[in-house]
Amino acid sequence: MRLLPAALALAFAALSVSTSLSAQKIDAPVDPRSMALLAQGRAAAAAGNLEQATDLIETALAVDPRNRAAFVELAAVAERQQLPGKAIRLYREALLIEPNDPAALRGQGEALVAKGAMGPARENLAKIKQLCGKKPCPDAVSLTATIAKGPPPSAEPATKVPEAPDAK
């Protein structure tokens, strides 16, 4: 009698795991509705309407959260809005779906440089170079140039601590 609740809990856990695993194939194609919303979002971003682009691309992700291209595009929009922290997070989401995406690694590296995180940006560059091998790789060239340029002045850490006002 004492084992019955534990056995039932274990059976329900096994049933729920097997159900969730069979519900969605890992390599299933991205929902076409999500891709259509992504295309509309790209068009809005190209037209300079970043708010509408963000809304459309977020809707594309709500339709299909596996749409890696939508994460990459939304991160690019965040960078255009001067939000490198948000861009880094969105690129990370894309890299969770496909860790070997050179475009996402490049974008995340560029956003890291914008935040002043040069070490992690160099790590992304090394991953891109490893993925490209001996082939020419525009993503590696772009990230190399961004790293060489360095972070913007506002991203660099303060070297001087502000002094307290004199009390007279």
XYZ file of N, CA and C in Angstrom:
504
model
N 0.801 -1.185 0.000
C 0.000 0.000 0.000
C 0.855 1.264 0.000
N 1.998 1.234 0.706
C 2.816 2.432 0.766
C 3.529 2.688 -0.553
N 3.713 1.690 -1.362
C 4.405 1.849 -2.632
C 3.472 2.307 -3.751
N 2.190 2.175 -3.580
C 1.236 2.526 -4.629
C 1.324 4.000 -5.046
N 1.346 4.981 -4.144
C 1.456 6.383 -4.575
C 2.755 6.664 -5.330
N 3.849 6.082 -4.872
C 5.130 6.292 -5.557
C 5.106 5.668 -6.944
N 4.530 4.489 -7.068
C 4.450 3.816 -8.368
C 3.554 4.590 -9.326
N 2.459 5.133 -8.827
C 1.577 5.944 -9.673
C 2.277 7.222 -10.135
N 2.996 7.864 -9.247
C 3.718 9.088 -9.612
C 4.766 8.793 -10.670
N 5.480 7.695 -10.525
C 6.484 7.300 -11.501
C 5.849 6.974 -12.845
N 4.722 6.319 -12.832
C 4.023 5.977 -14.076
C 3.543 7.239 -14.784
N 2.990 8.187 -14.043
C 2.543 9.449 -14.650
C 3.723 10.242 -15.217
N 4.841 10.232 -14.516
C 6.027 10.944 -15.003
C 6.519 10.330 -16.313
N 6.577 9.005 -16.373
C 7.022 8.333 -17.592
C 6.057 8.608 -18.743
N 4.778 8.604 -18.456
C 3.776 8.868 -19.486
C 3.892 10.295 -20.018
N 4.079 11.261 -19.136
C 4.155 12.654 -19.590
C 5.431 12.907 -20.381
N 6.543 12.308 -20.010
C 7.788 12.486 -20.753
C 7.663 11.872 -22.134
N 7.127 10.675 -22.226
C 7.013 10.025 -23.536
C 6.025 10.765 -24.430
N 4.997 11.348 -23.851
C 4.024 12.111 -24.636
C 4.652 13.388 -25.175
N 5.411 14.093 -24.344
C 6.011 15.339 -24.804
C 7.083 15.083 -25.849
N 7.784 13.977 -25.758
C 8.813 13.673 -26.739
C 8.223 13.294 -28.091
N 7.066 12.677 -28.091
C 6.476 12.274 -29.363
C 5.629 13.375 -29.984
N 5.360 14.440 -29.250
C 4.480 15.492 -29.747
C 5.123 16.329 -30.847
N 6.436 16.516 -30.801
C 7.080 17.393 -31.768
C 8.414 16.800 -32.166
N 8.602 16.622 -33.458
C 9.868 16.105 -33.951
C 10.911 17.204 -33.888
N 12.133 16.825 -33.527
C 13.204 17.801 -33.408
C 13.550 18.401 -34.766
N 13.584 17.585 -35.797
C 13.986 18.071 -37.116
C 12.794 18.396 -38.015
N 11.623 18.587 -37.420
C 10.446 18.957 -38.198
C 10.642 20.356 -38.778
N 10.112 20.612 -39.973
C 10.265 21.951 -40.562
C 9.525 23.006 -39.734
N 10.031 24.231 -39.839
C 9.420 25.352 -39.120
C 8.051 25.625 -39.737
N 7.097 25.964 -38.897
C 5.730 26.242 -39.334
C 5.730 27.338 -40.413
N 5.066 27.103 -41.555
C 5.041 28.102 -42.632
C 4.442 29.441 -42.203
N 3.499 29.427 -41.266
C 2.925 30.686 -40.778
C 3.997 31.507 -40.066
N 4.857 30.830 -39.334
C 5.943 31.515 -38.646
C 6.915 32.127 -39.653
N 7.192 31.392 -40.718
C 8.107 31.905 -41.747
C 7.488 33.107 -42.472
N 6.177 33.080 -42.688
C 5.505 34.207 -43.347
C 5.557 35.456 -42.459
N 5.335 35.272 -41.162
C 5.429 36.401 -40.226
C 6.858 36.931 -40.150
N 7.820 36.031 -40.223
C 9.221 36.453 -40.224
C 9.521 37.299 -41.460
N 9.016 36.891 -42.605
C 9.227 37.663 -43.840
C 8.613 39.061 -43.721
N 7.431 39.138 -43.130
C 6.797 40.448 -42.924
C 7.622 41.297 -41.952
N 8.163 40.648 -40.918
C 8.995 41.355 -39.949
C 10.279 41.875 -40.577
N 10.875 41.075 -41.457
C 12.085 41.521 -42.161
C 11.780 42.727 -43.037
N 10.635 42.685 -43.707
C 10.240 43.813 -44.565
C 10.033 45.074 -43.726
N 9.402 44.933 -42.578
C 9.187 46.091 -41.697
C 10.521 46.629 -41.190
N 11.462 45.746 -40.862
C 12.784 46.184 -40.393
C 13.526 46.900 -41.511
N 13.431 46.383 -42.717
C 14.099 47.017 -43.862
C 13.519 48.401 -44.130
N 12.232 48.575 -43.848
C 11.575 49.869 -44.035
C 11.855 50.818 -42.862
N 12.531 50.320 -41.831
C 12.868 51.169 -40.693
C 11.845 51.169 -39.582
N 10.784 50.382 -39.708
C 9.755 50.307 -38.678
C 10.123 49.189 -37.700
N 11.002 49.510 -36.758
C 11.549 48.494 -35.863
C 10.530 47.985 -34.852
N 9.612 48.837 -34.426
C 8.567 48.403 -33.481
C 7.673 47.341 -34.123
N 7.217 47.623 -35.341
C 6.363 46.660 -36.046
C 7.144 45.390 -36.350
N 8.406 45.534 -36.726
C 9.242 44.367 -37.004
C 9.352 43.484 -35.765
N 9.574 44.110 -34.621
C 9.671 43.361 -33.367
C 8.376 42.616 -33.091
N 7.251 43.279 -33.246
C 5.954 42.639 -32.997
C 5.735 41.446 -33.917
N 6.018 41.618 -35.206
C 5.804 40.538 -36.176
C 6.727 39.355 -35.904
N 7.977 39.631 -35.603
C 8.924 38.535 -35.380
C 8.626 37.823 -34.063
N 8.228 38.561 -33.035
C 7.826 37.913 -31.786
C 6.596 37.034 -32.002
N 5.685 37.472 -32.860
C 4.525 36.644 -33.192
C 4.960 35.388 -33.922
N 5.943 35.527 -34.814
C 6.478 34.359 -35.523
C 7.043 33.348 -34.527
N 7.700 33.846 -33.489
C 8.247 32.945 -32.469
C 7.150 32.326 -31.608
N 6.057 33.053 -31.406
C 4.940 32.483 -30.653
C 4.296 31.353 -31.449
N 4.253 31.507 -32.772
C 3.682 30.465 -33.623
C 4.578 29.232 -33.627
N 5.890 29.441 -33.728
C 6.826 28.316 -33.721
C 8.124 28.740 -33.028
N 8.307 28.339 -31.777
C 9.493 28.744 -31.026
C 10.798 28.125 -31.533
N 10.725 27.227 -32.498
C 11.930 26.614 -33.066
C 12.461 27.393 -34.260
N 11.877 28.541 -34.559
C 12.270 29.338 -35.723
C 13.557 30.107 -35.384
N 14.682 29.453 -35.635
C 15.996 30.028 -35.316
C 16.232 31.326 -36.068
N 15.810 31.379 -37.327
C 16.003 32.593 -38.129
C 15.264 33.776 -37.512
N 14.139 33.521 -36.866
C 13.387 34.601 -36.220
C 14.165 35.140 -35.016
N 14.811 34.260 -34.254
C 15.631 34.729 -33.135
C 16.779 35.595 -33.645
N 17.415 35.158 -34.731
C 18.546 35.910 -35.285
C 18.078 37.275 -35.789
N 16.954 37.299 -36.494
C 16.439 38.567 -37.018
C 15.992 39.496 -35.893
N 15.341 38.947 -34.878
C 14.908 39.760 -33.741
C 16.122 40.327 -32.999
N 17.186 39.555 -32.907
C 18.413 40.050 -32.281
C 19.023 41.182 -33.105
N 18.986 41.056 -34.423
C 19.512 42.122 -35.284
C 18.695 43.406 -35.110
N 17.391 43.263 -34.962
C 16.534 44.427 -34.722
C 16.892 45.055 -33.371
N 17.133 44.219 -32.365
C 17.518 44.732 -31.043
C 18.838 45.501 -31.125
N 19.765 45.021 -31.935
C 21.032 45.745 -32.103
C 20.800 47.103 -32.756
N 19.919 47.146 -33.744
C 19.608 48.424 -34.398
C 18.951 49.385 -33.417
N 18.280 48.863 -32.397
C 17.654 49.688 -31.367
C 18.627 50.011 -30.232
N 19.902 49.681 -30.425
C 20.944 49.927 -29.418
C 20.672 49.155 -28.123
N 20.245 47.897 -28.268
C 19.979 47.033 -27.119
C 20.859 45.779 -27.196
N 22.174 45.925 -26.997
C 23.049 44.767 -27.174
C 22.802 43.651 -26.168
N 22.381 43.963 -24.965
C 22.089 42.925 -23.977
C 20.946 42.027 -24.428
N 19.892 42.640 -24.944
C 18.761 41.871 -25.460
C 19.204 41.054 -26.671
N 20.043 41.644 -27.519
C 20.528 40.928 -28.702
C 21.339 39.697 -28.297
N 22.187 39.832 -27.294
C 22.990 38.699 -26.827
C 22.082 37.560 -26.387
N 21.042 37.893 -25.620
C 20.107 36.865 -25.137
C 19.391 36.177 -26.300
N 18.978 36.959 -27.290
C 18.261 36.381 -28.436
C 19.182 35.515 -29.289
N 20.428 35.950 -29.473
C 21.383 35.106 -30.197
C 21.631 33.808 -29.432
N 21.659 33.889 -28.102
C 21.836 32.681 -27.294
C 20.684 31.701 -27.532
N 19.465 32.228 -27.647
C 18.312 31.369 -27.933
C 18.477 30.677 -29.282
N 18.952 31.413 -30.280
C 19.183 30.817 -31.603
C 20.259 29.742 -31.516
N 21.295 29.990 -30.729
C 22.383 29.021 -30.602
C 21.976 27.793 -29.794
N 20.956 27.912 -28.968
C 20.430 26.719 -28.295
C 19.765 25.785 -29.293
N 19.170 26.353 -30.330
C 18.533 25.548 -31.368
C 19.583 24.933 -32.284
N 20.568 25.743 -32.705
C 21.648 25.275 -33.580
C 22.956 25.907 -33.110
N 23.744 25.165 -32.310
C 24.971 25.725 -31.747
C 26.035 26.093 -32.786
N 25.933 25.564 -33.984
C 26.945 25.808 -35.014
C 26.464 26.768 -36.092
N 25.660 27.740 -35.732
C 25.168 28.731 -36.684
C 26.150 29.899 -36.732
N 26.941 30.015 -37.818
C 27.943 31.078 -37.868
C 27.340 32.479 -37.806
N 26.183 32.678 -38.407
C 25.556 34.010 -38.383
C 25.158 34.395 -36.955
N 24.631 33.452 -36.203
C 24.256 33.734 -34.809
C 25.502 33.950 -33.953
N 26.553 33.164 -34.191
C 27.799 33.363 -33.452
C 28.403 34.734 -33.757
N 28.379 35.136 -35.033
C 28.898 36.452 -35.414
C 28.084 37.558 -34.772
N 26.754 37.462 -34.882
C 25.889 38.488 -34.309
C 26.070 38.604 -32.807
N 26.139 37.472 -32.136
C 26.340 37.505 -30.693
C 27.707 38.102 -30.366
N 28.719 37.742 -31.149
C 30.052 38.306 -30.937
C 30.065 39.811 -31.095
N 29.377 40.317 -32.115
C 29.319 41.767 -32.330
C 28.575 42.461 -31.186
N 27.505 41.835 -30.698
C 26.768 42.407 -29.569
C 27.620 42.369 -28.299
N 28.417 41.317 -28.143
C 29.311 41.238 -26.990
C 30.356 42.351 -27.034
N 30.889 42.641 -28.225
C 31.847 43.736 -28.360
C 31.174 45.050 -27.977
N 29.929 45.235 -28.401
C 29.200 46.462 -28.068
C 29.031 46.625 -26.561
N 28.959 45.518 -25.836
C 28.853 45.564 -24.369
C 30.224 45.622 -23.701
N 31.299 45.490 -24.511
C 32.639 45.532 -23.954
C 33.185 44.182 -23.524
N 32.496 43.105 -23.856
C 32.911 41.746 -23.481
C 33.778 41.151 -24.589
N 35.039 41.543 -24.613
C 35.932 41.144 -25.702
C 36.315 39.666 -25.643
N 36.505 39.116 -24.453
C 36.888 37.706 -24.311
C 35.864 36.759 -24.926
N 34.594 36.853 -24.515
C 33.586 35.990 -25.119
C 33.425 36.222 -26.628
N 33.630 37.448 -27.082
C 33.542 37.724 -28.520
C 34.652 36.980 -29.263
N 35.847 36.956 -28.678
C 36.963 36.215 -29.292
C 36.686 34.711 -29.302
N 36.009 34.219 -28.269
C 35.628 32.796 -28.237
C 34.667 32.487 -29.384
N 33.716 33.377 -29.634
C 32.798 33.178 -30.757
C 33.557 33.170 -32.081
N 34.532 34.065 -32.213
C 35.339 34.114 -33.428
C 36.086 32.801 -33.632
N 36.642 32.245 -32.566
C 37.348 30.965 -32.664
C 36.401 29.853 -33.119
N 35.161 29.853 -32.601
C 34.176 28.843 -33.011
C 33.834 28.987 -34.487
N 33.666 30.234 -34.938
C 33.346 30.463 -36.343
C 34.482 29.977 -37.225
N 35.718 30.307 -36.865
C 36.870 29.870 -37.661
C 36.963 28.349 -37.698
N 36.649 27.703 -36.591
C 36.666 26.247 -36.546
C 35.579 25.669 -37.468
N 34.403 26.282 -37.474
C 33.311 25.813 -38.328
C 33.630 25.993 -39.809
N 34.267 27.103 -40.137
C 34.557 27.414 -41.542
C 35.726 26.607 -42.077
N 36.638 26.232 -41.220
C 37.804 25.494 -41.670
C 38.665 26.377 -42.560
N 39.019 25.870 -43.731
C 39.883 26.611 -44.652
C 39.084 27.422 -45.666
N 37.755 27.285 -45.656
C 36.916 28.043 -46.590
C 36.898 29.518 -46.207
N 36.710 30.401 -47.208
C 36.520 31.812 -46.854
C 35.222 31.965 -46.053
N 35.280 32.797 -45.049
C 34.149 32.896 -44.132
C 33.831 34.364 -43.846
N 32.781 34.909 -44.480
C 32.449 36.319 -44.257
C 32.073 36.624 -42.805
N 31.497 35.659 -42.107
C 31.140 35.894 -40.705
C 32.397 36.090 -39.861
N 33.447 35.317 -40.140
C 34.704 35.470 -39.401
C 35.361 36.805 -39.730
N 35.325 37.193 -40.996
C 35.921 38.471 -41.404
C 35.203 39.630 -40.717
N 33.876 39.574 -40.702
C 33.091 40.644 -40.088
C 33.353 40.753 -38.592
N 33.354 39.612 -37.899
C 33.583 39.645 -36.450
C 35.020 40.055 -36.137
N 35.966 39.641 -36.951
C 37.356 40.059 -36.746
C 37.476 41.577 -36.825
N 36.818 42.166 -37.816
C 36.855 43.629 -37.969
C 36.194 44.320 -36.782
N 35.088 43.780 -36.295
C 34.398 44.371 -35.152
C 35.262 44.297 -33.896
N 35.920 43.159 -33.701
C 36.797 43.009 -32.527
C 37.973 43.966 -32.631
N 38.539 44.104 -33.841
C 39.680 45.010 -34.026
C 39.282 46.454 -33.756
N 38.065 46.807 -34.131
C 37.558 48.163 -33.902
C 37.357 48.420 -32.411
N 36.958 47.385 -31.684
C 36.776 47.497 -30.240
C 35.407 48.018 -29.862
N 35.143 48.050 -28.558
C 33.833 48.500 -28.076
C 33.677 50.004 -28.238
N 32.440 50.459 -28.309
C 32.214 51.912 -28.343
C 32.664 52.527 -27.022
N 32.981 53.809 -27.030
C 33.469 54.457 -25.795
C 32.528 54.298 -24.601
N 31.231 54.256 -24.834
C 30.291 54.147 -23.721
C 30.299 52.756 -23.102
N 30.826 51.735 -23.818
C 30.831 50.372 -23.293
C 32.073 50.070 -22.479
N 33.088 50.917 -22.574
C 34.324 50.651 -21.858
C 34.126 50.906 -20.362
N 34.729 50.062 -19.531
C 34.569 50.259 -18.083
C 35.215 51.556 -17.633
N 34.632 52.156 -16.645
C 35.161 53.410 -16.108
C 36.486 53.132 -15.420
N 37.475 53.988 -15.686
C 38.786 53.797 -15.078
C 38.947 54.656 -13.832
N 38.105 55.640 -13.679
C 38.211 56.536 -12.542
C 36.911 56.500 -11.748
N 37.053 56.337 -10.445
C 35.880 56.325 -9.567
C 35.503 57.775 -9.301
N 34.228 58.134 -9.452
C 33.835 59.521 -9.176
C 34.130 59.889 -7.732
N 34.614 61.103 -7.568
C 34.953 61.566 -6.222
C 33.701 62.090 -5.527
N 33.715 61.953 -4.215
C 32.612 62.475 -3.425
C 32.717 63.989 -3.375
N 31.601 64.708 -3.381
C 31.656 66.169 -3.310
C 32.248 66.610 -1.977
N 32.998 67.694 -2.045
C 33.617 68.243 -0.828
C 32.545 68.819 0.086
N 32.632 68.455 1.345
C 31.699 68.997 2.329
C 32.388 70.156 3.020
N 31.877 71.360 2.845
C 32.499 72.550 3.437
C 31.707 73.069 4.591
